[in-house]
Coordinates of C-alpha atoms in Angstrom, one line a residue:
M1 CA 0.0 0.0 0.0
S2 CA 1.4 3.4 -1.0
Q3 CA 1.7 6.3 1.5
V4 CA -1.1 8.1 -0.3
E5 CA -3.4 5.0 -0.1
E6 CA -2.6 4.6 3.6
F7 CA -3.4 8.3 4.1
V8 CA -6.7 8.1 2.2
K9 CA -7.7 5.1 4.3
I10 CA -7.0 7.1 7.5
V11 CA -9.0 10.1 6.4
E12 CA -11.9 8.0 5.2
G13 CA -11.8 6.2 8.6
V14 CA -12.5 9.4 10.6
K15 CA -15.8 10.2 8.9
D16 CA -17.7 8.5 11.7
H17 CA -15.6 9.9 14.6
D18 CA -17.0 12.6 16.9
V19 CA -13.9 14.8 16.1
K20 CA -13.2 14.4 12.4
V21 CA -9.7 15.9 12.3
V22 CA -6.6 14.3 10.9
I23 CA -3.3 16.0 11.9
V24 CA -0.4 14.9 9.7
T25 CA 3.0 15.1 11.4
G26 CA 6.5 14.6 10.2
K27 CA 9.9 16.2 10.0
P28 CA 10.4 19.2 7.7
G29 CA 10.7 17.9 4.2
S30 CA 9.2 14.5 5.0
G31 CA 6.4 15.0 2.4
K32 CA 3.4 16.0 4.5
S33 CA 2.1 18.6 2.0
K34 CA 3.0 16.4 -0.9
V35 CA 0.8 13.5 0.5
L36 CA -2.0 16.0 1.1
R37 CA -1.8 17.4 -2.4
E38 CA -1.7 14.0 -4.1
A39 CA -4.6 12.7 -2.1
A40 CA -6.6 15.8 -2.8
E41 CA -6.0 15.4 -6.5
E42 CA -6.8 11.7 -6.5
K43 CA -10.0 12.0 -4.4
K44 CA -11.1 15.4 -5.6
W45 CA -10.9 16.8 -2.1
D46 CA -10.4 20.6 -1.6
Y47 CA -6.9 21.7 -0.7
I48 CA -7.1 25.2 0.8
D49 CA -4.5 27.6 1.9
C50 CA -5.5 28.9 5.4
R51 CA -4.6 32.5 4.2
L52 CA -7.9 32.4 2.3
L53 CA -9.7 32.1 5.7
I54 CA -8.4 35.5 6.9
T55 CA -10.8 37.7 5.0
E56 CA -11.4 41.5 5.2
K57 CA -14.7 40.6 6.9
F58 CA -12.9 38.6 9.5
L59 CA -10.4 41.4 10.1
E60 CA -13.3 43.9 10.6
V61 CA -14.4 41.9 13.7
P62 CA -13.0 43.5 16.8
P63 CA -10.1 41.4 18.1
G64 CA -11.9 40.5 21.3
E65 CA -14.7 38.9 19.4
R66 CA -12.6 37.0 16.8
Q67 CA -12.0 33.9 18.8
A68 CA -15.8 33.3 19.2
K69 CA -16.7 34.3 15.6
A70 CA -13.8 32.6 13.7
P71 CA -15.3 29.1 13.6
E72 CA -18.6 30.2 12.1
M73 CA -17.1 32.7 9.7
M74 CA -14.5 30.1 8.5
A75 CA -17.1 27.3 8.2
D76 CA -19.2 29.7 6.0
I77 CA -16.1 30.0 3.7
L78 CA -15.5 26.3 3.6
E79 CA -19.2 25.5 2.8
G80 CA -18.5 27.3 -0.6
Y81 CA -16.3 24.4 -1.6
D82 CA -17.7 21.1 -2.9
S83 CA -16.1 18.6 -0.6
E84 CA -16.8 16.9 2.7
V85 CA -13.0 16.6 3.2
I86 CA -11.1 19.8 3.5
L87 CA -7.3 19.8 3.5
L88 CA -5.9 22.9 5.1
D89 CA -2.4 24.1 4.2
R90 CA -0.3 26.7 6.0
L91 CA -2.1 26.2 9.3
Q92 CA 0.5 28.4 11.0
T93 CA -1.2 31.4 9.3
L94 CA -3.9 31.0 12.0
F95 CA -1.4 31.1 14.8
V96 CA -0.6 34.8 14.3
P97 CA -1.4 36.4 17.7
V98 CA -3.2 39.4 16.3
F99 CA -5.9 37.1 14.8
H100 CA -6.9 35.9 18.3
I101 CA -7.8 32.4 17.0
D102 CA -8.0 29.4 19.2
V103 CA -6.8 26.8 16.6
D104 CA -7.8 23.8 18.8
A105 CA -11.4 25.1 19.2
L106 CA -11.5 26.1 15.5
L107 CA -10.5 22.6 14.3
H108 CA -13.1 20.9 16.7
K109 CA -15.9 23.2 15.5
L110 CA -15.1 22.9 11.8
S111 CA -15.0 19.1 12.2
E112 CA -18.7 19.2 13.1
K113 CA -19.4 19.9 9.4
F114 CA -16.3 18.6 7.5
V115 CA -13.5 16.1 7.8
I116 CA -10.6 18.5 8.4
V117 CA -7.0 17.4 7.5
T118 CA -3.9 19.5 8.0
A119 CA -0.2 19.2 8.0
W120 CA 1.0 20.2 11.5
P121 CA 3.9 22.7 11.1
G122 CA 5.6 21.6 14.3
Y123 CA 6.0 18.3 16.2
L124 CA 4.2 16.0 18.6
E125 CA 5.6 15.7 22.1
E126 CA 3.9 13.9 25.1
G127 CA 0.5 14.1 23.6
K128 CA 0.8 17.8 22.7
L129 CA 1.0 19.3 19.2
C130 CA 3.7 21.9 19.5
Y131 CA 4.7 24.8 17.2
D132 CA 7.6 27.1 18.0
K133 CA 8.4 30.0 15.7
F134 CA 12.1 30.3 15.1
D135 CA 12.2 33.9 16.5
G136 CA 10.5 32.9 19.7
T137 CA 7.5 35.1 19.1
E138 CA 5.0 32.3 18.9
S139 CA 4.7 29.1 20.9
I140 CA 1.6 26.9 20.4
R141 CA 0.7 23.9 22.5
I142 CA -2.5 22.0 22.0
S143 CA -3.6 18.6 23.1
S144 CA -3.8 16.0 20.4
E145 CA -6.6 14.2 22.3
G146 CA -9.6 13.6 20.0
F147 CA -7.6 14.2 16.9
T148 CA -6.3 11.4 14.6
V149 CA -2.6 11.9 14.2
W150 CA -0.8 10.3 11.2
N151 CA 2.9 10.5 10.9
V152 CA 4.8 10.8 7.6
D153 CA 8.1 9.0 7.9

């Protein structure tokens, strides 16, 4: 079984889960994004750059309200696509502190309507998905509990 076939099987297996989120982990250059793009092409799933979720309408929301409104606003954008499986690229876009987005809560909420798949731009350590920006300005830690984590070797 190829890596893409294994990945597709994992994604299709979460459709009945309460939390329909697949987090793809692996070292930089391991092929995380490549597997996502190939599976998207093969299965006709939507491959979306997270920068498209940060719209002018979202930026007009007062910062204190963004965390609460982000899931609904971003789900509205994703509903415009024609796929029950959404592959999100450049997830780290949503980590920018001025956006005030709780990525953990966002992924959980979006998974109520879609199967969400994303390449994690960091690493998994002791049950936590970790992301550290090189300049030290951002450090994200969220629990991997409830998510399906698949590692690219």
